[in-house]
């Protein structure tokens, strides 16, 4: 007997009925192809690309992933894009210098932002901001 599945649109409807945000975004899992060397060669260009996506309002979050022991970085990254479709998210990921150069490959998955929070602390006297 197979495991039950839920259609994605049903999951969205159920989330909305619960009062969740149900904001569809696209998660990109970026994985090294041939070790860290090729990644380091395009890291500056990749970082500039990520900042441009952030400035354009496409990048929701991004950052490197540690190994399971939390001891080192092996070149993996994780990004979440604001895109109108999975196909658009794939096109954006294809333009990333990491992926264009062949240093990494990627996988795009639709992701539903339902729960969580975001807080900041701003010091007026110093103008310093902190994300909590």
Coordinates of N, CA and C in Angstrom, one line a residue:
X1 N 0.8 -1.2 0.0 CA 0.0 0.0 0.0 C 0.9 1.3 0.0
X2 N 0.6 2.2 -0.9 CA 1.4 3.4 -1.0 C 1.0 4.4 0.1
X3 N 2.0 5.3 0.4 CA 1.8 6.3 1.4 C 0.8 7.4 0.8
X4 N 0.0 8.0 1.7 CA -0.9 9.0 1.2 C -0.1 10.3 0.8
X5 N -0.6 11.0 -0.1 CA 0.0 12.3 -0.6 C -1.0 13.4 -0.5
X6 N -0.6 14.6 -0.5 CA -1.5 15.7 -0.5 C -1.1 16.6 -1.7
X7 N -2.1 17.0 -2.5 CA -1.8 17.9 -3.6 C -1.3 19.3 -3.0
X8 N -0.3 19.9 -3.7 CA 0.3 21.1 -3.2 C -0.8 22.2 -3.0
X9 N -1.7 22.4 -3.9 CA -2.7 23.4 -3.8 C -3.6 23.1 -2.6
X10 N -3.9 21.9 -2.2 CA -4.7 21.5 -1.0 C -3.9 22.0 0.2
X11 N -2.6 21.7 0.2 CA -1.8 22.1 1.4 C -1.8 23.7 1.5
X12 N -1.8 24.4 0.4 CA -1.9 25.9 0.5 C -3.3 26.3 1.1
X13 N -4.3 25.7 0.6 CA -5.7 26.0 1.1 C -5.8 25.7 2.6
X14 N -5.3 24.5 3.0 CA -5.3 24.1 4.4 C -4.5 25.1 5.2
X15 N -3.4 25.6 4.8 CA -2.6 26.5 5.5 C -3.3 27.9 5.6
X16 N -4.0 28.3 4.6 CA -4.7 29.6 4.7 C -5.9 29.5 5.6
X17 N -6.5 28.3 5.7 CA -7.6 28.1 6.6 C -7.1 28.2 8.1
X18 N -5.9 27.8 8.3 CA -5.3 27.9 9.6 C -4.7 29.3 9.9
X19 N -4.8 30.2 8.9 CA -4.3 31.5 9.2 C -2.9 31.7 8.9
X20 N -2.2 30.7 8.3 CA -0.8 30.8 8.0 C -0.5 31.8 6.8
X21 N 0.7 32.2 6.7 CA 1.1 33.1 5.6 C 0.9 32.5 4.3
X22 N 1.3 31.3 4.1 CA 1.3 30.6 2.8 C 1.9 31.4 1.6
X23 N 3.1 31.9 1.9 CA 3.8 32.7 0.8 C 4.7 31.7 0.1
X24 N 4.4 31.4 -1.2 CA 5.2 30.5 -2.0 C 6.5 31.1 -2.4
X25 N 7.6 30.5 -2.1 CA 8.9 30.9 -2.5 C 9.6 29.7 -3.1
X26 N 10.9 29.9 -3.5 CA 11.6 28.8 -4.2 C 13.0 28.6 -3.5
X27 N 13.2 27.4 -3.0 CA 14.4 27.1 -2.3 C 15.4 26.5 -3.3
X28 N 16.6 26.9 -3.3 CA 17.7 26.4 -4.2 C 18.8 25.8 -3.4
X29 N 19.0 24.5 -3.6 CA 20.1 23.8 -2.9 C 21.2 23.7 -3.9
X30 N 22.4 24.3 -3.6 CA 23.5 24.5 -4.5 C 24.7 23.6 -4.0
X31 N 25.1 22.6 -4.8 CA 26.0 21.6 -4.4 C 27.3 21.6 -5.2
X32 N 28.5 21.5 -4.6 CA 29.7 21.4 -5.3 C 29.7 20.3 -6.3
X33 N 30.4 20.5 -7.5 CA 30.5 19.4 -8.5 C 31.9 18.8 -8.4
X34 N 32.9 19.6 -8.1 CA 34.3 19.1 -8.2 C 35.1 19.7 -7.0
X35 N 34.6 19.7 -5.8 CA 35.4 20.2 -4.7 C 35.3 21.7 -4.5
X36 N 36.0 22.2 -3.6 CA 36.0 23.6 -3.2 C 36.8 24.5 -4.1
X37 N 37.8 24.0 -4.8 CA 38.7 24.8 -5.6 C 37.9 25.6 -6.6
X38 N 37.1 25.0 -7.5 CA 36.4 25.8 -8.5 C 35.4 26.8 -7.9
X39 N 34.9 26.5 -6.7 CA 34.0 27.4 -6.0 C 34.7 28.7 -5.6
X40 N 35.9 28.5 -5.0 CA 36.6 29.7 -4.6 C 37.0 30.6 -5.8
X41 N 37.2 30.0 -7.0 CA 37.5 30.8 -8.2 C 36.4 31.7 -8.6
X42 N 35.2 31.4 -8.3 CA 34.1 32.3 -8.7 C 33.3 32.9 -7.5
X43 N 33.9 32.7 -6.3 CA 33.1 33.2 -5.1 C 32.8 34.7 -5.1
X44 N 33.8 35.5 -5.6 CA 33.5 36.9 -5.6 C 32.4 37.3 -6.6
X45 N 32.5 36.7 -7.8 CA 31.4 36.9 -8.8 C 30.1 36.5 -8.3
X46 N 30.1 35.3 -7.6 CA 28.8 34.7 -7.1 C 28.3 35.7 -6.0
X47 N 29.1 36.2 -5.1 CA 28.7 37.1 -4.0 C 28.1 38.3 -4.6
X48 N 28.7 38.9 -5.7 CA 28.1 40.1 -6.3 C 26.8 39.8 -6.9
X49 N 26.6 38.6 -7.5 CA 25.3 38.2 -8.1 C 24.3 38.1 -7.0
X50 N 24.6 37.5 -5.9 CA 23.7 37.4 -4.8 C 23.2 38.8 -4.3
X51 N 24.2 39.7 -4.2 CA 23.8 41.0 -3.7 C 22.9 41.7 -4.7
X52 N 23.2 41.5 -6.0 CA 22.3 42.1 -7.0 C 20.9 41.6 -6.9
X53 N 20.7 40.3 -6.7 CA 19.4 39.7 -6.5 C 18.7 40.2 -5.3
X54 N 19.5 40.5 -4.2 CA 19.0 41.1 -3.0 C 18.5 42.5 -3.3
X55 N 19.3 43.3 -4.0 CA 18.9 44.6 -4.3 C 17.7 44.7 -5.2
X56 N 17.5 43.7 -6.1 CA 16.4 43.6 -7.0 C 15.1 43.1 -6.4
X57 N 15.2 42.6 -5.1 CA 14.1 42.1 -4.4 C 13.8 40.6 -4.7
X58 N 14.7 40.0 -5.4 CA 14.5 38.5 -5.7 C 15.0 37.6 -4.6
X59 N 16.1 38.0 -4.0 CA 16.7 37.1 -2.9 C 16.0 37.3 -1.6
X60 N 15.4 36.3 -1.1 CA 14.8 36.3 0.3 C 15.8 36.1 1.3
X61 N 16.5 35.0 1.2 CA 17.6 34.6 2.1 C 18.7 33.8 1.3
X62 N 19.9 33.8 1.8 CA 21.0 33.0 1.2 C 22.1 32.8 2.2
X63 N 22.8 31.7 2.0 CA 24.0 31.6 2.9 C 24.6 30.2 2.7
X64 N 25.8 30.0 3.2 CA 26.5 28.7 3.1 C 25.9 27.7 4.1
X65 N 26.1 26.4 3.7 CA 25.7 25.3 4.6 C 27.0 24.6 5.2
X66 N 27.0 24.4 6.5 CA 28.1 23.7 7.1 C 28.0 22.2 6.9
X67 N 29.0 21.5 7.2 CA 28.9 20.0 7.2 C 28.1 19.6 8.4
X68 N 27.6 18.4 8.5 CA 26.8 17.9 9.6 C 27.4 18.1 11.0
X69 N 28.7 18.1 11.1 CA 29.4 18.2 12.4 C 29.6 19.7 12.7
X70 N 29.2 20.6 11.8 CA 29.4 22.1 12.0 C 30.8 22.4 12.3
X71 N 31.7 21.8 11.5 CA 33.1 22.0 11.6 C 33.8 22.7 10.4
X72 N 33.1 22.5 9.2 CA 33.8 23.1 8.0 C 32.7 23.3 6.9
X73 N 33.2 24.1 6.0 CA 32.3 24.4 4.8 C 32.9 23.7 3.6
X74 N 32.1 22.9 3.0 CA 32.5 22.1 1.8 C 32.0 22.6 0.5
X75 N 31.5 23.8 0.5 CA 31.1 24.5 -0.7 C 29.6 24.5 -1.0
X76 N 28.8 24.0 -0.1 CA 27.3 24.0 -0.3 C 26.7 25.3 0.0
X77 N 25.6 25.7 -0.7 CA 24.9 26.9 -0.4 C 23.4 26.7 -0.5
X78 N 22.7 27.6 0.1 CA 21.2 27.5 0.1 C 20.7 28.9 -0.1
X79 N 19.7 29.0 -1.0 CA 19.1 30.3 -1.3 C 17.6 30.2 -1.4
X80 N 16.9 31.2 -1.1 CA 15.4 31.3 -1.4 C 15.1 32.5 -2.2
X81 N 14.5 32.2 -3.3 CA 14.1 33.3 -4.3 C 12.6 33.6 -4.2
X82 N 12.3 34.9 -4.5 CA 11.0 35.3 -4.8 C 10.8 35.2 -6.3
X83 N 10.0 34.3 -6.8 CA 9.9 34.1 -8.2 C 8.4 33.8 -8.5
X84 N 8.0 34.0 -9.7 CA 6.6 33.7 -10.1 C 6.3 32.3 -10.3
X85 N 7.4 31.5 -10.6 CA 7.2 30.1 -10.9 C 8.5 29.3 -10.6
X86 N 8.4 28.0 -10.6 CA 9.6 27.2 -10.5 C 10.5 27.4 -11.7
X87 N 9.9 27.5 -12.9 CA 10.7 27.7 -14.1 C 11.5 29.0 -14.0
X88 N 10.9 30.1 -13.5 CA 11.6 31.4 -13.3 C 12.7 31.2 -12.3
X89 N 12.5 30.5 -11.2 CA 13.5 30.3 -10.2 C 14.7 29.5 -10.8
X90 N 14.4 28.6 -11.7 CA 15.5 27.8 -12.3 C 16.3 28.7 -13.2
X91 N 15.6 29.6 -14.0 CA 16.3 30.5 -14.9 C 17.2 31.4 -14.1
X92 N 16.8 31.9 -12.9 CA 17.6 32.7 -12.1 C 18.8 32.0 -11.6
X93 N 18.6 30.8 -11.1 CA 19.7 29.9 -10.6 C 20.7 29.6 -11.7
X94 N 20.2 29.4 -12.9 CA 21.1 29.1 -14.0 C 22.1 30.3 -14.3
X95 N 21.7 31.5 -14.0 CA 22.5 32.7 -14.3 C 23.5 32.9 -13.2
X96 N 23.4 32.2 -12.0 CA 24.4 32.4 -10.9 C 25.7 31.9 -11.4
X97 N 26.8 32.8 -11.2 CA 28.1 32.4 -11.7 C 28.6 31.0 -11.2
X98 N 28.2 30.6 -10.0 CA 28.5 29.3 -9.5 C 28.0 28.2 -10.4
X99 N 26.8 28.3 -10.9 CA 26.2 27.3 -11.7 C 26.6 27.5 -13.2
X100 N 26.7 28.7 -13.6 CA 27.2 28.9 -15.0 C 28.6 28.4 -15.2
X101 N 29.4 28.5 -14.2 CA 30.8 28.0 -14.4 C 30.9 26.5 -14.2
X102 N 29.9 25.9 -13.7 CA 30.0 24.4 -13.5 C 30.6 24.1 -12.1
X103 N 30.9 25.1 -11.3 CA 31.5 24.8 -10.0 C 30.4 24.1 -9.0
X104 N 29.2 24.4 -9.3 CA 28.1 23.8 -8.5 C 27.0 23.4 -9.4
X105 N 26.2 22.5 -9.0 CA 24.9 22.1 -9.6 C 23.8 22.6 -8.6
X106 N 22.6 22.6 -9.0 CA 21.6 23.0 -8.1 C 20.3 22.3 -8.3
X107 N 19.4 22.4 -7.3 CA 18.1 21.8 -7.3 C 17.1 22.9 -6.8
X108 N 16.0 23.1 -7.4 CA 15.0 24.1 -7.0 C 13.8 23.3 -6.5
X109 N 13.3 23.7 -5.4 CA 12.1 23.2 -4.8 C 11.1 24.3 -4.4
X110 N 9.9 24.2 -4.7 CA 8.9 25.1 -4.2 C 8.8 25.0 -2.7
X111 N 8.7 26.2 -2.0 CA 8.7 26.2 -0.5 C 7.6 27.1 -0.1
X112 N 6.9 26.7 0.9 CA 5.8 27.5 1.4 C 6.2 28.0 2.8
X113 N 6.3 29.4 2.9 CA 6.6 30.0 4.1 C 5.3 30.2 4.9
X114 N 5.2 29.5 6.0 CA 4.0 29.5 6.8 C 4.2 30.1 8.1
X115 N 5.1 29.7 8.9 CA 5.3 30.2 10.3 C 6.7 30.8 10.5
X116 N 6.9 31.5 11.5 CA 8.1 32.1 11.9 C 8.0 33.5 12.3
X117 N 9.1 34.2 12.5 CA 9.0 35.6 12.8 C 10.4 36.3 12.4
X118 N 10.3 37.6 12.4 CA 11.5 38.3 12.1 C 11.5 39.5 13.0
X119 N 12.6 39.8 13.7 CA 12.8 40.9 14.6 C 14.0 41.6 14.3
X120 N 14.0 42.9 14.6 CA 15.2 43.8 14.5 C 15.2 44.6 15.7
X121 N 16.4 45.1 16.0 CA 16.7 46.0 17.1 C 17.5 47.2 16.5
X122 N 17.0 48.4 16.6 CA 17.6 49.5 16.0 C 17.9 50.5 17.1
X123 N 19.2 50.9 17.3 CA 19.7 51.9 18.2 C 19.6 53.2 17.5
X124 N 18.8 54.1 18.0 CA 18.7 55.4 17.3 C 20.0 56.2 17.5
X125 N 20.6 56.1 18.7 CA 21.8 57.0 19.0 C 23.0 56.6 18.1
X126 N 23.1 55.3 17.8 CA 24.2 54.9 17.0 C 23.9 54.6 15.5
X127 N 22.6 54.4 15.3 CA 22.1 54.0 13.9 C 22.4 52.5 13.7
X128 N 22.8 51.8 14.7 CA 23.2 50.3 14.6 C 21.9 49.5 14.5
X129 N 21.9 48.6 13.6 CA 20.7 47.7 13.5 C 21.2 46.2 13.8
X130 N 20.4 45.4 14.4 CA 20.7 44.0 14.7 C 19.5 43.2 14.3
X131 N 19.8 42.1 13.7 CA 18.7 41.1 13.4 C 18.7 40.1 14.5
X132 N 17.5 39.9 15.2 CA 17.4 39.0 16.3 C 16.9 37.6 15.9

